[in-house]
PDB file of C-alpha atoms in Angstrom:
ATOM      1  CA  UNK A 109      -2.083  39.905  18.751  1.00  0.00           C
ATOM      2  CA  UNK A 110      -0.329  37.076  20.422  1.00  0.00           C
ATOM      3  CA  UNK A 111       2.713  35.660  18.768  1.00  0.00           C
ATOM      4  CA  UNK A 112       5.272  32.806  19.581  1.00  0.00           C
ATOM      5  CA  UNK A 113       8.517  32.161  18.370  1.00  0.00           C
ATOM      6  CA  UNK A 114       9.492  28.456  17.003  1.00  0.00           C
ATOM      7  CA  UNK A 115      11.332  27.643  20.087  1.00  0.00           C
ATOM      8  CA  UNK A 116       8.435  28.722  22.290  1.00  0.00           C
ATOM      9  CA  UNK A 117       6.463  26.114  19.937  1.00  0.00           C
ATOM     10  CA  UNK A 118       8.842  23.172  20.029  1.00  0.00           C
ATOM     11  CA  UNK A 119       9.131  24.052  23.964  1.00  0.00           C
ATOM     12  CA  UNK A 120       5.498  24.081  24.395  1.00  0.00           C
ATOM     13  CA  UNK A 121       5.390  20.683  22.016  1.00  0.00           C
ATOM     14  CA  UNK A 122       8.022  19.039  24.214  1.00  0.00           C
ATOM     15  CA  UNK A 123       6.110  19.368  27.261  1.00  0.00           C
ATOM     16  CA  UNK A 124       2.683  17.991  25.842  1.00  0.00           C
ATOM     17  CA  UNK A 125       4.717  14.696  24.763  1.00  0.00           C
ATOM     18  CA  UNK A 126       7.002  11.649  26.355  1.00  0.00           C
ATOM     19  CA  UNK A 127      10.346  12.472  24.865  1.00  0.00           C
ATOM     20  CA  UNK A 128      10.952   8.827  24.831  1.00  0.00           C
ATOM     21  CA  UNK A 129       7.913   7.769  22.544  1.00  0.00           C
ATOM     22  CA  UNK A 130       6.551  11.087  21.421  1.00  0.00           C
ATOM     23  CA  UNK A 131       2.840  10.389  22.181  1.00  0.00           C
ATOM     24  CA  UNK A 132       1.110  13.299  23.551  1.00  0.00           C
ATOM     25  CA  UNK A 133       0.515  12.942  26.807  1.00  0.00           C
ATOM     26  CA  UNK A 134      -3.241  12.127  27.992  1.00  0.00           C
ATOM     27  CA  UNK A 135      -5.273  10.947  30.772  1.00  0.00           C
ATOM     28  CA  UNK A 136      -6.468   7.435  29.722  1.00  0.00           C
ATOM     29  CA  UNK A 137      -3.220   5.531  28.301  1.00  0.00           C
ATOM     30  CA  UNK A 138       0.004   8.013  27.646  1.00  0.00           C
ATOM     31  CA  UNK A 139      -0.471   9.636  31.306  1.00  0.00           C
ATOM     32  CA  UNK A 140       2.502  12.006  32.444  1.00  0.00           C
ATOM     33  CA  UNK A 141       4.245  10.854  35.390  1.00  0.00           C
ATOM     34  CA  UNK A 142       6.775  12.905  37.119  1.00  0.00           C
ATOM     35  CA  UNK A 143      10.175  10.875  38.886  1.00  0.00           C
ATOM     36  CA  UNK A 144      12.000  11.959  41.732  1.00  0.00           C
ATOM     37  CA  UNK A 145      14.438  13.637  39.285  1.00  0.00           C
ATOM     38  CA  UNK A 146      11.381  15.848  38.393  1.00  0.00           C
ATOM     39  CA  UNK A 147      11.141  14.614  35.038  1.00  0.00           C
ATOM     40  CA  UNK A 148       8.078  14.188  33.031  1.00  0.00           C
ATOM     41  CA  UNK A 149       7.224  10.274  30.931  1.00  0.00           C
ATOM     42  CA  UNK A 150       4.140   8.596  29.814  1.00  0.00           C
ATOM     43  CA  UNK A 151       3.069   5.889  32.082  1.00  0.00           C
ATOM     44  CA  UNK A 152       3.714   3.259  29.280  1.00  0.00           C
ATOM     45  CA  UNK A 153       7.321   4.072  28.754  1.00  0.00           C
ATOM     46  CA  UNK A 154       8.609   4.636  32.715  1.00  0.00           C
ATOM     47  CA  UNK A 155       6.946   0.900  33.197  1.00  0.00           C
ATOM     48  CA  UNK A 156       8.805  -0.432  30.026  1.00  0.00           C
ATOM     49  CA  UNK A 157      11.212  -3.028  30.844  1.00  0.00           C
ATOM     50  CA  UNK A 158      14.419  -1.108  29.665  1.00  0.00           C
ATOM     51  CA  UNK A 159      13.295   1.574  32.342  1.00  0.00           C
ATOM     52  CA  UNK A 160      11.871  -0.174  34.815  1.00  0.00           C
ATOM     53  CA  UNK A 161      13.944  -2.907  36.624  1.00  0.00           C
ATOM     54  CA  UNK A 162      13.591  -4.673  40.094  1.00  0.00           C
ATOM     55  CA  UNK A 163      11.540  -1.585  41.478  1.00  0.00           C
ATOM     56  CA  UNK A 164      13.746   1.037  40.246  1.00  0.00           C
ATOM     57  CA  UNK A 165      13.035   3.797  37.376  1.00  0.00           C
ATOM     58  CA  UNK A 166      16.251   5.130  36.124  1.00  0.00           C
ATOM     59  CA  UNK A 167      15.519   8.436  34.349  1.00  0.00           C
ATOM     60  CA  UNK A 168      16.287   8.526  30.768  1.00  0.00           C
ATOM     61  CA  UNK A 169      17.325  12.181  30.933  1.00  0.00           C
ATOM     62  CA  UNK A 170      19.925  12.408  33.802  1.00  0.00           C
ATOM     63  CA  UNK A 171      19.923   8.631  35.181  1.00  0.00           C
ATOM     64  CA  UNK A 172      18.949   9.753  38.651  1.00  0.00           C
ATOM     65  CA  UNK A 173      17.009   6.487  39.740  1.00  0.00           C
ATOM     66  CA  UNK A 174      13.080   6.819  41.167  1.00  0.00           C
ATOM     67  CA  UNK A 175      12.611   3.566  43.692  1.00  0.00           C
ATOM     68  CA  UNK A 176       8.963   1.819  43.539  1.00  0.00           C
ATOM     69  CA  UNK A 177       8.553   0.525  47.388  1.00  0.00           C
ATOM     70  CA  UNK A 178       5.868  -1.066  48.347  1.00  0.00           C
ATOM     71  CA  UNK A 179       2.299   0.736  47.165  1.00  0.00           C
ATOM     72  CA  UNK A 180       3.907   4.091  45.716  1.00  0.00           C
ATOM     73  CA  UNK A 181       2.970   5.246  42.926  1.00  0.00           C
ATOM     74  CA  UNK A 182       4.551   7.462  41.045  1.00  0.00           C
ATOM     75  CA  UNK A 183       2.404  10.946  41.181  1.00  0.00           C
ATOM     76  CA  UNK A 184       0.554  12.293  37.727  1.00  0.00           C
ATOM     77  CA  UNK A 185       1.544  15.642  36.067  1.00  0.00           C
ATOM     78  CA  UNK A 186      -1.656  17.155  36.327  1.00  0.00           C
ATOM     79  CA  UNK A 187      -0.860  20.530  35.452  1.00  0.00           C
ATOM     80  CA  UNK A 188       0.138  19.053  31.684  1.00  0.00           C
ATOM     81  CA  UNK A 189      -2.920  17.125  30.875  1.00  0.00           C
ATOM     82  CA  UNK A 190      -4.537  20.634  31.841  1.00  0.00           C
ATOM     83  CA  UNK A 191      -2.931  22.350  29.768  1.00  0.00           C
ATOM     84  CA  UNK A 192      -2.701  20.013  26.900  1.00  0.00           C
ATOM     85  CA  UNK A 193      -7.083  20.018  26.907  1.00  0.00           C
ATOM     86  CA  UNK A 194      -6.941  23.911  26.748  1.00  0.00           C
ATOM     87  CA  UNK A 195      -4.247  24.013  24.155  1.00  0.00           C
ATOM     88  CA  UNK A 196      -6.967  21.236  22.350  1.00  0.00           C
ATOM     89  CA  UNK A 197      -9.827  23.429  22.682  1.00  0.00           C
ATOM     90  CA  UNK A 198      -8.008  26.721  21.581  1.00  0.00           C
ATOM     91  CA  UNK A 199      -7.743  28.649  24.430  1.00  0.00           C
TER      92      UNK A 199
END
């Protein structure tokens, strides 16, 4: 019998979603993208104007600011899309 409390549930809930939309994260449109801070933000909010502004991400969370030069790209969160498909299929 496996159990989990409610704040293992909202903590698990809080990592499948961008705490700045609330879309669960995914690997077509809301994809989780991790700054330099270490934070974790769908694709479509970090690239929002009111993040995003001449190159630089400021983090929403602690302010700490990513810089976009020349082809980076800011690297997926791979381990929660992973997670988020087994969590879909039960397991």
């Amino acid at each position: 019998d496996i159990s989990i409390s409610a704040d293992g549930l909202n903590d698990l809930t809080d990592q499948c979603c961008c705490s700045i939309c609330s879309e669960t994260f995914d690997s077509i449109k809301f994809i989780p993208q991790v700054l330099d801070c270490g934070h974790t933000f769908c694709a479509v909010c970090i690239h929002n104007e009111n993040v995003c502004f001449n190159l630089r991400i400021q983090c929403p969370n602690c302010s700490i600011v990513s810089r976009m030069c020349g082809d980076r790209v800011l690297p997926k969160h791979f381990v929660i899309i992973s997670d988020h498909k087994l969590a879909m299929c039960g397991i």
